[in-house]
Structure formats: C-alpha cells, structure tokens
Coordinates of N, CA and C in Angstrom, one line a residue:
G225 N 43.5 16.7 -68.8 CA 42.4 16.5 -69.7 C 42.0 15.0 -69.6
L226 N 40.8 14.7 -70.1 CA 40.3 13.3 -70.1 C 39.5 13.1 -71.4
A227 N 39.7 12.0 -72.0 CA 39.0 11.6 -73.2 C 38.4 10.3 -73.0
L228 N 37.1 10.1 -73.4 CA 36.4 8.8 -73.2 C 35.7 8.4 -74.5
R229 N 36.1 7.2 -75.0 CA 35.5 6.7 -76.3 C 34.9 5.4 -76.0
V230 N 33.7 5.2 -76.5 CA 33.0 3.9 -76.4 C 32.6 3.5 -77.8
D231 N 33.1 2.3 -78.3 CA 32.9 1.8 -79.6 C 33.3 2.9 -80.7
A232 N 34.4 3.5 -80.5 CA 35.0 4.5 -81.4 C 34.1 5.8 -81.4
D233 N 33.1 5.9 -80.6 CA 32.3 7.1 -80.5 C 32.7 7.9 -79.3
E234 N 33.1 9.1 -79.5 CA 33.6 10.0 -78.5 C 32.5 10.5 -77.6
K235 N 32.5 10.1 -76.3 CA 31.4 10.5 -75.4 C 31.8 11.7 -74.6
F236 N 33.1 11.8 -74.3 CA 33.5 12.9 -73.5 C 35.0 13.2 -73.8
D237 N 35.2 14.5 -74.1 CA 36.6 14.9 -74.4 C 36.8 16.2 -73.6
G238 N 37.2 16.0 -72.3 CA 37.1 17.2 -71.4 C 38.5 17.6 -70.9
L239 N 38.5 18.8 -70.3 CA 39.7 19.4 -69.8 C 39.2 20.1 -68.5
V240 N 40.0 19.9 -67.4 CA 39.8 20.7 -66.2 C 41.1 21.4 -65.9
S241 N 41.0 22.7 -65.8 CA 42.2 23.5 -65.5 C 41.9 24.5 -64.4
G242 N 42.9 25.0 -63.8 CA 42.7 25.9 -62.7 C 44.0 26.6 -62.4
G243 N 43.9 27.6 -61.5 CA 45.0 28.3 -61.1 C 44.8 28.9 -59.7
L244 N 45.9 29.2 -59.0 CA 45.9 29.7 -57.6 C 47.0 30.7 -57.5
D245 N 46.7 31.9 -57.1 CA 47.8 33.0 -56.9 C 47.5 33.7 -55.7
W246 N 48.5 33.8 -54.8 CA 48.3 34.6 -53.6 C 49.5 35.6 -53.4
S247 N 50.1 36.0 -54.6 CA 51.2 36.9 -54.5 C 50.7 38.3 -54.1
D248 N 49.5 38.7 -54.3 CA 49.0 40.0 -53.8 C 47.7 39.6 -53.1
A249 N 46.6 39.7 -53.7 CA 45.3 39.2 -53.2 C 45.2 37.7 -53.5
L250 N 44.3 37.0 -52.9 CA 44.1 35.6 -53.2 C 43.2 35.5 -54.5
E251 N 43.6 34.7 -55.5 CA 42.9 34.5 -56.7 C 42.9 33.1 -57.0
A252 N 41.7 32.5 -57.3 CA 41.6 31.1 -57.7 C 40.7 31.0 -58.8
T253 N 41.0 30.1 -59.8 CA 40.2 29.9 -61.0 C 40.1 28.4 -61.3
M254 N 39.0 28.0 -61.9 CA 38.8 26.7 -62.4 C 37.9 26.7 -63.6
T255 N 38.3 26.0 -64.6 CA 37.5 25.9 -65.9 C 37.3 24.4 -66.3
V256 N 36.1 24.1 -66.6 CA 35.8 22.7 -67.1 C 35.3 22.9 -68.6
S257 N 36.0 22.2 -69.5 CA 35.6 22.2 -70.9 C 35.3 20.8 -71.4
N258 N 34.4 20.7 -72.3 CA 34.0 19.5 -73.0 C 33.9 19.7 -74.5
K259 N 34.7 18.9 -75.3 CA 34.7 19.1 -76.7 C 35.1 20.5 -77.1
Q260 N 36.1 21.0 -76.4 CA 36.6 22.4 -76.7 C 35.6 23.5 -76.5
R261 N 34.6 23.2 -75.7 CA 33.6 24.3 -75.3 C 33.6 24.4 -73.8
E262 N 33.7 25.7 -73.4 CA 33.7 25.9 -71.9 C 32.3 25.6 -71.4
R263 N 32.3 24.7 -70.3 CA 31.0 24.3 -69.7 C 30.8 25.0 -68.3
L264 N 31.9 25.2 -67.6 CA 31.9 25.8 -66.3 C 33.1 26.6 -66.1
H265 N 33.0 27.8 -65.6 CA 34.2 28.6 -65.2 C 33.8 29.3 -63.9
M266 N 34.8 29.2 -62.9 CA 34.6 29.9 -61.7 C 35.9 30.7 -61.4
A267 N 35.7 31.9 -60.9 CA 36.9 32.7 -60.4 C 36.5 33.3 -59.1
M268 N 37.4 33.3 -58.2 CA 37.2 33.9 -56.9 C 38.4 34.8 -56.5
T269 N 38.1 35.9 -55.9 CA 39.2 36.8 -55.4 C 38.9 37.1 -53.9
A270 N 39.9 37.3 -53.1 CA 39.8 37.7 -51.7 C 40.9 38.7 -51.4
D271 N 40.6 39.8 -50.8 CA 41.6 40.8 -50.5 C 41.2 41.4 -49.2
G272 N 42.2 41.8 -48.4 CA 41.9 42.5 -47.2 C 43.1 43.3 -46.7
D273 N 42.9 44.2 -45.8 CA 43.9 45.1 -45.3 C 43.5 45.5 -43.9
S274 N 44.4 45.7 -43.0 CA 44.2 46.3 -41.7 C 45.2 47.3 -41.4
Q275 N 44.8 48.4 -40.9 CA 45.7 49.5 -40.5 C 45.2 50.0 -39.1
D276 N 46.1 50.0 -38.2 CA 45.8 50.5 -36.9 C 44.5 49.8 -36.3
E277 N 43.4 50.6 -36.2 CA 42.2 50.0 -35.7 C 41.1 50.0 -36.8
A278 N 41.5 49.8 -38.0 CA 40.6 49.8 -39.1 C 40.8 48.5 -40.0
M279 N 39.8 47.9 -40.5 CA 39.9 46.8 -41.4 C 39.1 47.0 -42.6
A280 N 39.5 46.5 -43.7 CA 38.7 46.5 -45.0 C 39.0 45.2 -45.7
G281 N 38.0 44.7 -46.5 CA 38.2 43.5 -47.2 C 37.2 43.4 -48.3
S282 N 37.4 42.5 -49.3 CA 36.5 42.3 -50.4 C 36.6 40.9 -50.8
L283 N 35.5 40.4 -51.3 CA 35.4 39.0 -52.0 C 34.8 39.2 -53.3
G284 N 35.2 38.5 -54.3 CA 34.6 38.5 -55.6 C 34.4 37.1 -56.1
L285 N 33.3 36.8 -56.8 CA 32.9 35.5 -57.3 C 32.3 35.6 -58.7
L286 N 32.8 34.9 -59.6 CA 32.3 34.8 -61.0 C 32.0 33.4 -61.3
V287 N 30.8 33.1 -61.7 CA 30.4 31.7 -62.1 C 29.8 31.8 -63.5
R288 N 30.3 31.1 -64.4 CA 29.8 31.1 -65.8 C 29.6 29.7 -66.2
T289 N 28.4 29.4 -66.8 CA 28.1 28.1 -67.3 C 27.7 28.2 -68.8
D290 N 28.3 27.3 -69.6 CA 28.1 27.4 -71.1 C 28.3 28.8 -71.6
A291 N 29.4 29.4 -71.1 CA 29.8 30.7 -71.6 C 28.8 31.8 -71.3
D292 N 27.9 31.6 -70.3 CA 26.9 32.6 -69.9 C 27.1 32.9 -68.5
D293 N 27.4 34.2 -68.1 CA 27.6 34.6 -66.8 C 26.3 34.4 -65.9
K294 N 26.4 33.6 -64.9 CA 25.3 33.3 -64.0 C 25.4 34.2 -62.8
L295 N 26.6 34.4 -62.3 CA 26.8 35.2 -61.1 C 28.2 35.9 -61.3
D296 N 28.2 37.2 -61.2 CA 29.4 38.0 -61.2 C 29.3 39.0 -60.1
G297 N 29.6 38.6 -58.9 CA 29.4 39.4 -57.7 C 30.6 39.8 -57.0
H298 N 30.5 40.9 -56.2 CA 31.6 41.4 -55.4 C 31.0 41.9 -54.1
L299 N 31.6 41.5 -53.0 CA 31.2 41.9 -51.7 C 32.4 42.6 -51.1
S300 N 32.1 43.8 -50.6 CA 33.2 44.6 -49.9 C 32.7 45.2 -48.6
G301 N 33.6 45.4 -47.7 CA 33.2 46.0 -46.4 C 34.4 46.6 -45.7
A302 N 34.1 47.4 -44.7 CA 35.1 48.0 -43.9 C 34.6 48.3 -42.5
V303 N 35.5 48.2 -41.5 CA 35.2 48.5 -40.2 C 36.3 49.4 -39.6
D304 N 35.9 50.5 -39.0 CA 36.9 51.4 -38.5 C 36.5 51.8 -37.1
W305 N 37.3 51.5 -36.1 CA 37.0 51.9 -34.7 C 38.1 52.8 -34.1
S306 N 38.9 53.4 -35.1 CA 39.9 54.3 -34.6 C 39.4 55.6 -34.0
G307 N 38.1 55.9 -34.2 CA 37.5 57.1 -33.7 C 37.3 57.1 -32.2
M308 N 37.5 55.9 -31.6 CA 37.4 55.8 -30.1 C 38.5 56.6 -29.4
T309 N 39.6 56.9 -30.2 CA 40.7 57.6 -29.6 C 40.7 59.1 -30.1
D310 N 39.8 59.4 -31.0 CA 39.7 60.8 -31.6 C 38.4 61.4 -31.3
A311 N 38.4 62.5 -30.5 CA 37.1 63.1 -30.0 C 36.3 63.7 -31.2
N312 N 36.9 63.9 -32.3 CA 36.2 64.6 -33.4 C 35.7 63.6 -34.5
R313 N 35.7 62.3 -34.2 CA 35.2 61.3 -35.1 C 34.2 60.4 -34.5
D314 N 33.4 59.7 -35.3 CA 32.5 58.7 -34.8 C 33.4 57.6 -34.2
D315 N 32.9 57.0 -33.1 CA 33.6 55.9 -32.4 C 33.7 54.7 -33.3
L316 N 32.7 54.4 -34.1 CA 32.7 53.2 -34.9 C 32.1 53.5 -36.2
Q317 N 32.7 53.1 -37.3 CA 32.1 53.2 -38.7 C 32.2 51.9 -39.3
A318 N 31.1 51.5 -40.0 CA 31.1 50.2 -40.7 C 30.3 50.4 -42.0
S319 N 30.8 49.6 -43.1 CA 30.0 49.7 -44.3 C 30.1 48.4 -45.0
M320 N 29.2 48.1 -45.9 CA 29.2 46.9 -46.7 C 28.5 47.2 -48.0
T321 N 29.0 46.7 -49.1 CA 28.5 46.9 -50.5 C 28.4 45.5 -51.2
V322 N 27.3 45.3 -51.9 CA 27.1 44.1 -52.7 C 26.9 44.5 -54.1
I323 N 27.7 44.0 -55.0 CA 27.6 44.3 -56.4 C 27.4 43.1 -57.2
N324 N 26.5 43.0 -58.2 CA 26.3 41.9 -59.1 C 26.3 42.5 -60.5
R325 N 27.0 41.9 -61.4 CA 27.1 42.3 -62.8 C 27.4 43.8 -62.9
N326 N 28.3 44.3 -62.1 CA 28.7 45.7 -62.1 C 27.6 46.7 -61.7
R327 N 26.6 46.2 -61.0 CA 25.5 47.1 -60.5 C 25.4 46.9 -59.0
E328 N 25.4 48.0 -58.3 CA 25.3 48.0 -56.9 C 23.9 47.5 -56.5
K329 N 23.8 46.4 -55.7 CA 22.5 45.9 -55.3 C 22.2 46.3 -53.9
L330 N 23.2 46.5 -53.0 CA 23.0 46.8 -51.6 C 24.2 47.5 -51.1
H331 N 23.9 48.6 -50.4 CA 25.0 49.3 -49.7 C 24.4 49.7 -48.3
M332 N 25.2 49.4 -47.3 CA 24.8 49.7 -45.9 C 26.0 50.4 -45.3
A333 N 25.7 51.5 -44.5 CA 26.8 52.1 -43.8 C 26.2 52.5 -42.4
M334 N 27.0 52.5 -41.4 CA 26.5 52.9 -40.0 C 27.6 53.5 -39.3
T335 N 27.3 54.3 -38.3 CA 28.2 54.9 -37.4 C 27.6 54.7 -36.0
A336 N 28.5 54.7 -35.0 CA 28.0 54.6 -33.6 C 28.9 55.5 -32.7
D337 N 28.3 56.1 -31.7 CA 29.1 56.9 -30.8 C 28.6 56.5 -29.4
G338 N 29.4 56.7 -28.4 CA 29.0 56.4 -27.0 C 30.0 56.7 -26.0
D339 N 29.6 56.8 -24.8 CA 30.5 57.0 -23.7 C 30.2 56.0 -22.6
S340 N 31.2 55.7 -21.8 CA 30.9 54.7 -20.7 C 31.4 55.3 -19.4

C-alpha cells in the first residue's frame, strides 16, 4: 500500500495487490484501490491441453474499473488432426468461440478432408 499526504491533506491512500497461481491453469489477478475503493481490477486465466494429435485451450480476461465490468471475455479453441489416421473422421477439425459477459459473440468451426 501507499499513502501520500500533503499539508495534512490526504491525496492518495492506495493499495496494489495481486496474485499468481499455476497449480492447475494459470491465473493472475491485480487490484488497485484508492481510499478503500476499487479503481482497477484485472483477472486473467489461461488453460490448455493436448492429447495425441488434438489440442484445446482457453483464455479469459476480466477488466473492471470503478467496480464496473468493462470487459469480461473468454476465448476458447480446439484443433484436432487425429482424423488423418482414421478413415471415418474428418482429417482436420478446428473451432473457436469468443464470449463476452457470458454471451457468445462469435463461434467458428471448420473441417477439412483431403488426399495426397
């Protein structure tokens, strides 16, 4: 924390706090407060997994200023190319989803097949 007084008049009484955790997914937070009021809060998450020839991951970001959510987004996606070894599946599958304030804003999915 930081306190600043000029001529006995308190100009700034702030606190910066944060955290970092990577025990499961990566999570990071930071909060800036002034005079016991939250001025800025940010939280970020990142997670991913890969199995055989498939990968999936997600990112999340929350930004809040003066206790009002400005951005509460989540981006997730997956890529799977295990179908290249299975004749009954698409060779490649990919998808991506963007969510803001718990509402889906964008979803894309694609498949591809081919022979060489």
